[in-house]
Tab-separated table of C-alpha atoms and ligand atoms in Angstrom:
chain	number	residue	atom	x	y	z
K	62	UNK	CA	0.000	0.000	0.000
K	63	UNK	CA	1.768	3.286	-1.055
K	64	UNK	CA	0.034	6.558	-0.534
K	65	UNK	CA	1.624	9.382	-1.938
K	66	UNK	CA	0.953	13.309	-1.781
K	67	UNK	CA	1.219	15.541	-4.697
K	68	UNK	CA	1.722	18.907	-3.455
K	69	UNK	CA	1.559	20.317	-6.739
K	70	UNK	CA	2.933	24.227	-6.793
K	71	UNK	CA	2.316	24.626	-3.093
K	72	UNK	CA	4.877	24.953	-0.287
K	73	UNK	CA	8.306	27.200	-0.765
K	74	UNK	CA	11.480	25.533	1.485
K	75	UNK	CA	10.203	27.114	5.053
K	76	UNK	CA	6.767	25.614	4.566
K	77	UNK	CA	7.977	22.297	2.959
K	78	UNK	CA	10.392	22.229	5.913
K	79	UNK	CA	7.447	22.549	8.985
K	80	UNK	CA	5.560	19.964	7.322
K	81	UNK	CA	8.265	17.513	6.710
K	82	UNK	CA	9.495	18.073	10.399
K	83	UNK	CA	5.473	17.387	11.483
K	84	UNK	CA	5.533	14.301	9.210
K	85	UNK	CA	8.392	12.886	10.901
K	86	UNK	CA	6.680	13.050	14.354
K	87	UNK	CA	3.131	11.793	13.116
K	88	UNK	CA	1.874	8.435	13.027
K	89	UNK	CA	1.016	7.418	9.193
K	90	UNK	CA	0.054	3.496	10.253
K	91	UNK	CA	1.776	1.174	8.155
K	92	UNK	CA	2.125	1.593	4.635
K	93	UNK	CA	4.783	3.001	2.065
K	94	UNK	CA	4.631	6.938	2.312
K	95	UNK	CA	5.757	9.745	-0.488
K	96	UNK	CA	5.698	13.416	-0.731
K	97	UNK	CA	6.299	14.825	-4.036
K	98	UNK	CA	7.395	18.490	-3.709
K	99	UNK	CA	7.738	21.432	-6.365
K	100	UNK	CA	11.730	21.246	-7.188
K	101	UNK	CA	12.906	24.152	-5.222
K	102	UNK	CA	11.778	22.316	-2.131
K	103	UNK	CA	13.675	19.016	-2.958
K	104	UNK	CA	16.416	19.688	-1.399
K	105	UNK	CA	14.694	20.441	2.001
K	106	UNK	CA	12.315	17.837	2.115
K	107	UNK	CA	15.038	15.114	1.282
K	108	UNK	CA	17.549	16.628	4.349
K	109	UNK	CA	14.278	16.905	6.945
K	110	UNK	CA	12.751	13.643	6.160
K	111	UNK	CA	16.765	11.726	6.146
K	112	UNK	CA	16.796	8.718	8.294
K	113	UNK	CA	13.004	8.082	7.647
K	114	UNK	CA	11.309	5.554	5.255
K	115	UNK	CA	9.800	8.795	3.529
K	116	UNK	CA	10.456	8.577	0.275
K	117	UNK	CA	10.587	12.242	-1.592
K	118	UNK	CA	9.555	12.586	-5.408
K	119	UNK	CA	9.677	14.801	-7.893
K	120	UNK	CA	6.365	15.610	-9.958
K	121	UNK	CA	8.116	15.897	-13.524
K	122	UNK	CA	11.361	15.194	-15.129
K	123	UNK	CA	12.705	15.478	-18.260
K	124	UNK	CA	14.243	12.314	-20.432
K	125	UNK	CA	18.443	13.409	-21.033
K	126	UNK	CA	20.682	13.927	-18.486
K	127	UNK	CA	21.378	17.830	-19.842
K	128	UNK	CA	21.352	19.923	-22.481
K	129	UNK	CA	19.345	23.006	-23.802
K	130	UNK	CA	15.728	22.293	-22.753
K	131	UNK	CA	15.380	25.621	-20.530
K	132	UNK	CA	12.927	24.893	-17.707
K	133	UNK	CA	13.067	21.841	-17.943
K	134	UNK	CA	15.185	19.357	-14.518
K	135	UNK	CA	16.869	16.162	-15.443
K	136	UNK	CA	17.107	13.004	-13.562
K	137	UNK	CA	20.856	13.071	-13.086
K	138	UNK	CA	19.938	16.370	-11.069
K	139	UNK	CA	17.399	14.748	-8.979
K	140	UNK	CA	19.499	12.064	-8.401
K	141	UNK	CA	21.785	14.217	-6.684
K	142	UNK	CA	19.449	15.853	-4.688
K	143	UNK	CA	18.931	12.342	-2.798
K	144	UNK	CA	15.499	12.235	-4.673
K	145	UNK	CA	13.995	8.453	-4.858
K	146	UNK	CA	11.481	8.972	-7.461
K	147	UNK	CA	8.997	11.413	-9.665
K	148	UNK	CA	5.411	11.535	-10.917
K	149	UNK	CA	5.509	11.452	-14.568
K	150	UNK	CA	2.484	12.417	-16.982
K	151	UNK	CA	-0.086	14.170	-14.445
K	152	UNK	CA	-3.229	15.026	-15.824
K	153	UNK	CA	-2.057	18.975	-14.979
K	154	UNK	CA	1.123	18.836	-17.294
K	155	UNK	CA	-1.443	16.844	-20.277
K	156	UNK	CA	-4.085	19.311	-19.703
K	157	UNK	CA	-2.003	22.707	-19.448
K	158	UNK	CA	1.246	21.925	-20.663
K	159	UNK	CA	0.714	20.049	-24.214
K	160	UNK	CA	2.295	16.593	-22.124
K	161	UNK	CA	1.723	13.841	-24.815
K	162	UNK	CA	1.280	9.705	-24.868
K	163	UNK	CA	5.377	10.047	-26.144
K	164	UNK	CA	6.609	12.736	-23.796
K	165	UNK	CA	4.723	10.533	-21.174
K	166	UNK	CA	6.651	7.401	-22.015
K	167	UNK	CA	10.273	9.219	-22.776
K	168	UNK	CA	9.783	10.849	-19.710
K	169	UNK	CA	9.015	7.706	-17.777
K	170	UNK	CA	11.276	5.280	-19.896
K	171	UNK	CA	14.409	8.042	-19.125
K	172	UNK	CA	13.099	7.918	-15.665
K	173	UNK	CA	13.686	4.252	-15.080
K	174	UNK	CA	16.901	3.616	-16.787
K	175	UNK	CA	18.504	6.494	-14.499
K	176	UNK	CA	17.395	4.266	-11.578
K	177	UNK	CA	14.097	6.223	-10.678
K	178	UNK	CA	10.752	5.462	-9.223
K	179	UNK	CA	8.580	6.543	-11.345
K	180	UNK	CA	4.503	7.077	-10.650
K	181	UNK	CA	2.783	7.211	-14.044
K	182	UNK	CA	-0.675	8.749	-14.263
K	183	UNK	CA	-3.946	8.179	-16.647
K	184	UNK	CA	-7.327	9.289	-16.733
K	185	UNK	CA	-10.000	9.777	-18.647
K	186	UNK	CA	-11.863	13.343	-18.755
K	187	UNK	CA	-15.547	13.692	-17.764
K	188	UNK	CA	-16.384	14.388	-21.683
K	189	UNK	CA	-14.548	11.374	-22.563
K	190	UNK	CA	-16.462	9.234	-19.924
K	191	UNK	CA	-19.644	10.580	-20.791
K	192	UNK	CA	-18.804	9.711	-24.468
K	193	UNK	CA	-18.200	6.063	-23.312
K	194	UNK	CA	-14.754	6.846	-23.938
K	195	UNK	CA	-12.596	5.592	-20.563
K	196	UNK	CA	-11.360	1.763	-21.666
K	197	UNK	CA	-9.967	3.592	-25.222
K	198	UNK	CA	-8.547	6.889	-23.246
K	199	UNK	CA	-6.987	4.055	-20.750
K	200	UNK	CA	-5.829	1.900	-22.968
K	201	UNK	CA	-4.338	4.422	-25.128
K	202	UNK	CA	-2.296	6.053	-22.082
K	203	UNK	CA	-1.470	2.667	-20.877
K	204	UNK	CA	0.096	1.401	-24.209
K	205	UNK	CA	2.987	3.194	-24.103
K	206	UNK	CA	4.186	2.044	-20.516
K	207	UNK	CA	6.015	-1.016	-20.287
K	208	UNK	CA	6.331	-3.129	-16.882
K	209	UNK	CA	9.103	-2.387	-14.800
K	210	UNK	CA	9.662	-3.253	-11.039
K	211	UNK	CA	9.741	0.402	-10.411
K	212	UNK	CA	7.081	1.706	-12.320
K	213	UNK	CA	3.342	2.204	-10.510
K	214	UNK	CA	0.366	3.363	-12.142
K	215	UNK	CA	-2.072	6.319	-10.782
K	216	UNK	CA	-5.417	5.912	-12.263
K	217	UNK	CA	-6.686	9.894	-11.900
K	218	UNK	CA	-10.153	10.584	-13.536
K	219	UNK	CA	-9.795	13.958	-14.573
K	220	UNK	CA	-13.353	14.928	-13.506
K	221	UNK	CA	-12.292	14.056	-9.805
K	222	UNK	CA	-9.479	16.098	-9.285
K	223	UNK	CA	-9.660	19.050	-6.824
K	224	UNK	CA	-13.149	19.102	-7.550
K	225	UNK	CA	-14.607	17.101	-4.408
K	226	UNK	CA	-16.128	14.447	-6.933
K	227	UNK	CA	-14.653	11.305	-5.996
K	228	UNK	CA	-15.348	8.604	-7.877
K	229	UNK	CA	-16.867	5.506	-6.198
K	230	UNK	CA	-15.215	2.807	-5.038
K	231	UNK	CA	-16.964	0.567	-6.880
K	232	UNK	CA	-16.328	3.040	-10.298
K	233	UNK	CA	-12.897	2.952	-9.687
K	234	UNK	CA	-12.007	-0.713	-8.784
K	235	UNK	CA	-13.629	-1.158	-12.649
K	236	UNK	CA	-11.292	1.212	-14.007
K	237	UNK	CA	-8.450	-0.433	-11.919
K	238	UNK	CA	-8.902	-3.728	-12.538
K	239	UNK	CA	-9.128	-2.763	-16.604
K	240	UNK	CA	-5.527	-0.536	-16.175
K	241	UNK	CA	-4.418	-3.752	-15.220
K	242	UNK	CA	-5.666	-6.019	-17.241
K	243	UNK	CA	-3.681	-4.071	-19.493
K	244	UNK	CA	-0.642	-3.848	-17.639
K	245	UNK	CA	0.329	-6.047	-14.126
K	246	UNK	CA	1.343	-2.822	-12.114
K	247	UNK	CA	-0.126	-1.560	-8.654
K	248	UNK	CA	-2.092	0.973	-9.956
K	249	UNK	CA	-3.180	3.976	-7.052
K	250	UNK	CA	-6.195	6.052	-7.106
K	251	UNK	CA	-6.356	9.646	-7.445
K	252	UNK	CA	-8.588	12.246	-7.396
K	253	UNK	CA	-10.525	13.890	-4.295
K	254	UNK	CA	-9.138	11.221	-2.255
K	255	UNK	CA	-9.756	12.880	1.924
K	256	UNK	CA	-9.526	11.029	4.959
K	257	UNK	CA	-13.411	10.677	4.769
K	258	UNK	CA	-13.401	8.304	1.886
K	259	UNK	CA	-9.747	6.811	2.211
K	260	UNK	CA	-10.900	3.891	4.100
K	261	UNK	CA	-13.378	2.505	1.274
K	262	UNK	CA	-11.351	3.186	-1.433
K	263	UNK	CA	-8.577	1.515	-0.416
K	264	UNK	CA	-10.562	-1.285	0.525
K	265	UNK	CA	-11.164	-2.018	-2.760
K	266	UNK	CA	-8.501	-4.998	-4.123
K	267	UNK	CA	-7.480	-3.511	-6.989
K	268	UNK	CA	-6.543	-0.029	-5.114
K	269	UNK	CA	-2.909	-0.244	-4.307
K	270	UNK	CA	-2.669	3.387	-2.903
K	271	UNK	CA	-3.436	6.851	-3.251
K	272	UNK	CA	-1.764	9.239	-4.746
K	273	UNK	CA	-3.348	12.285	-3.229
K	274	UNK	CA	-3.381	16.365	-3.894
K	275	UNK	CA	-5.004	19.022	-1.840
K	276	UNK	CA	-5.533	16.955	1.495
K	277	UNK	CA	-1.641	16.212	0.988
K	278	UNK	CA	-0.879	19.469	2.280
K	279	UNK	CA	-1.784	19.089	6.009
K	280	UNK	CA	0.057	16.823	7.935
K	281	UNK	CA	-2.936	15.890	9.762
K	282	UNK	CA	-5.581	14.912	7.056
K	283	UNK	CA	-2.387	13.384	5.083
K	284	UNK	CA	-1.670	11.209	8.505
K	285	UNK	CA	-5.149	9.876	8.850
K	286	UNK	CA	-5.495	8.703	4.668
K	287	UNK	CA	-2.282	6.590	5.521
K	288	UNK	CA	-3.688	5.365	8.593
K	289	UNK	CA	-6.623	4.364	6.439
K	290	UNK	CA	-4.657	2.760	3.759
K	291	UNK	CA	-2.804	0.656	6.755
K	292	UNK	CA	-5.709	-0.430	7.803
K	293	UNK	CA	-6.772	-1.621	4.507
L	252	13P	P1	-6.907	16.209	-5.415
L	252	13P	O1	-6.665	15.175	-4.346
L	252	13P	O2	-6.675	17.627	-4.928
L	252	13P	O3	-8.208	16.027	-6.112
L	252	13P	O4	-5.755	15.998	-6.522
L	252	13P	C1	-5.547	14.714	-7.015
L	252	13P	C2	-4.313	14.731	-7.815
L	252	13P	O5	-4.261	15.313	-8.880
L	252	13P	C3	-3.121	14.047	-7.270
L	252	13P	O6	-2.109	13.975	-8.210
């Protein structure tokens, strides 16, 4: 059971650094536990959460190790920071920041072979759903990935994210079981995931984890979802 928490572009180093020192101190149950910060509080989070089984993530990376891509962080950098893995492909960078199927997969495949974790995402938009869309969106995102011992899959409907719209457990142990179907992989849930709903989400056997945004960002609702998914 893995729950990770995307902060997304929240938290500069002083904040990241209160909240990692919190973390530390609170009791998250037993389960595998990530925070993926914006880069400029890598650094931080890595040295404050040191001697923990915390593991710290990026949210993007690119696929070479350097060269002229301006704004753009490679894995040898993260690397150095100390970090253990990255999100690769979030609905945000598809949505906003023209993220393809083949960035997705050089990002991810670059990822890997540099000796990353890496947490893929797919999801299907509400008009997509409502157009009976989801298996061909999911199948589509999915065929680019390849297995790899390192490699998890978040399963993020794009209609449930910051929104307050969770889907139902039931809705997304479907979708779950079809991502893998498709491809053997613990595949975690995201998408309006609170402490409220953690428990029957992650009760579902196809739910591996959680990869979770806005209730990420306090220690205390971020505590009791990984309490949750330990008790799962
Ligand atoms: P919310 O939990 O804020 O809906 O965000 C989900 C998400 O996008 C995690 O990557």
């Amino acid at each position: 059971m893995l729950i990770a928490g995307n902060w997304k572009m929240f938290k500069g180093v002083a904040e990241a650094a209160s909240f990692c020192h919190e973390l530390r101190e609170a009791d998250l149950g037993d389960v595998d536990v990530v925070v993926c910060p914006p880069y400029t509080a890598l650094a931080t989070a890595v040295q404050v959460l040191a001697g923990t089984d915390i593991g710290v993530f990026a949210q993007n990376v690119h696929w070479e190790d350097e060269g002229a891509f301006t704004g753009e962080v490679s894995n040898a950098m993260l690397r150095e920071l100390g970090v253990y893995g990255t999100i690769v492909g979030h609905s945000e960078r598809r949505q906003y920041f023209c993220e393809t199927d083949e960035t997705v997969a050089r990002r991810v495949e670059g990822a890997l072979a540099a000796g990353l974790h890496v947490i893929a995402c797919v999801g299907e938009t509400e008009a997509e759903r409502e157009a009976g869309e989801t298996e061909a969106v999911l199948r589509r995102q999915v065929s680019v990935l390849e297995p790899d011992e390192s490699l998890v899959i978040a399963y993020e409907p794009v209609w449930a994210i910051g929104t307050g719209r969770t889907a139902t457990p039931e809705l997304a142990q479907e979708a779950h079981a079809f991502v893998k179907s498709l491809l053997d992989l613990p595949v975690l849930y995201g998408g309006s995931v609170k402490p409220e709903n953690a428990a029957d989400l992650l009760a579902q056997p196809d739910v591996d984890g959680a990869l979770v945004g806005g209730a990420s960002l306090d220690v205390d609702s971020f505590a009791a979802i990984c309490r949750a998914g330990s008790r799962s």
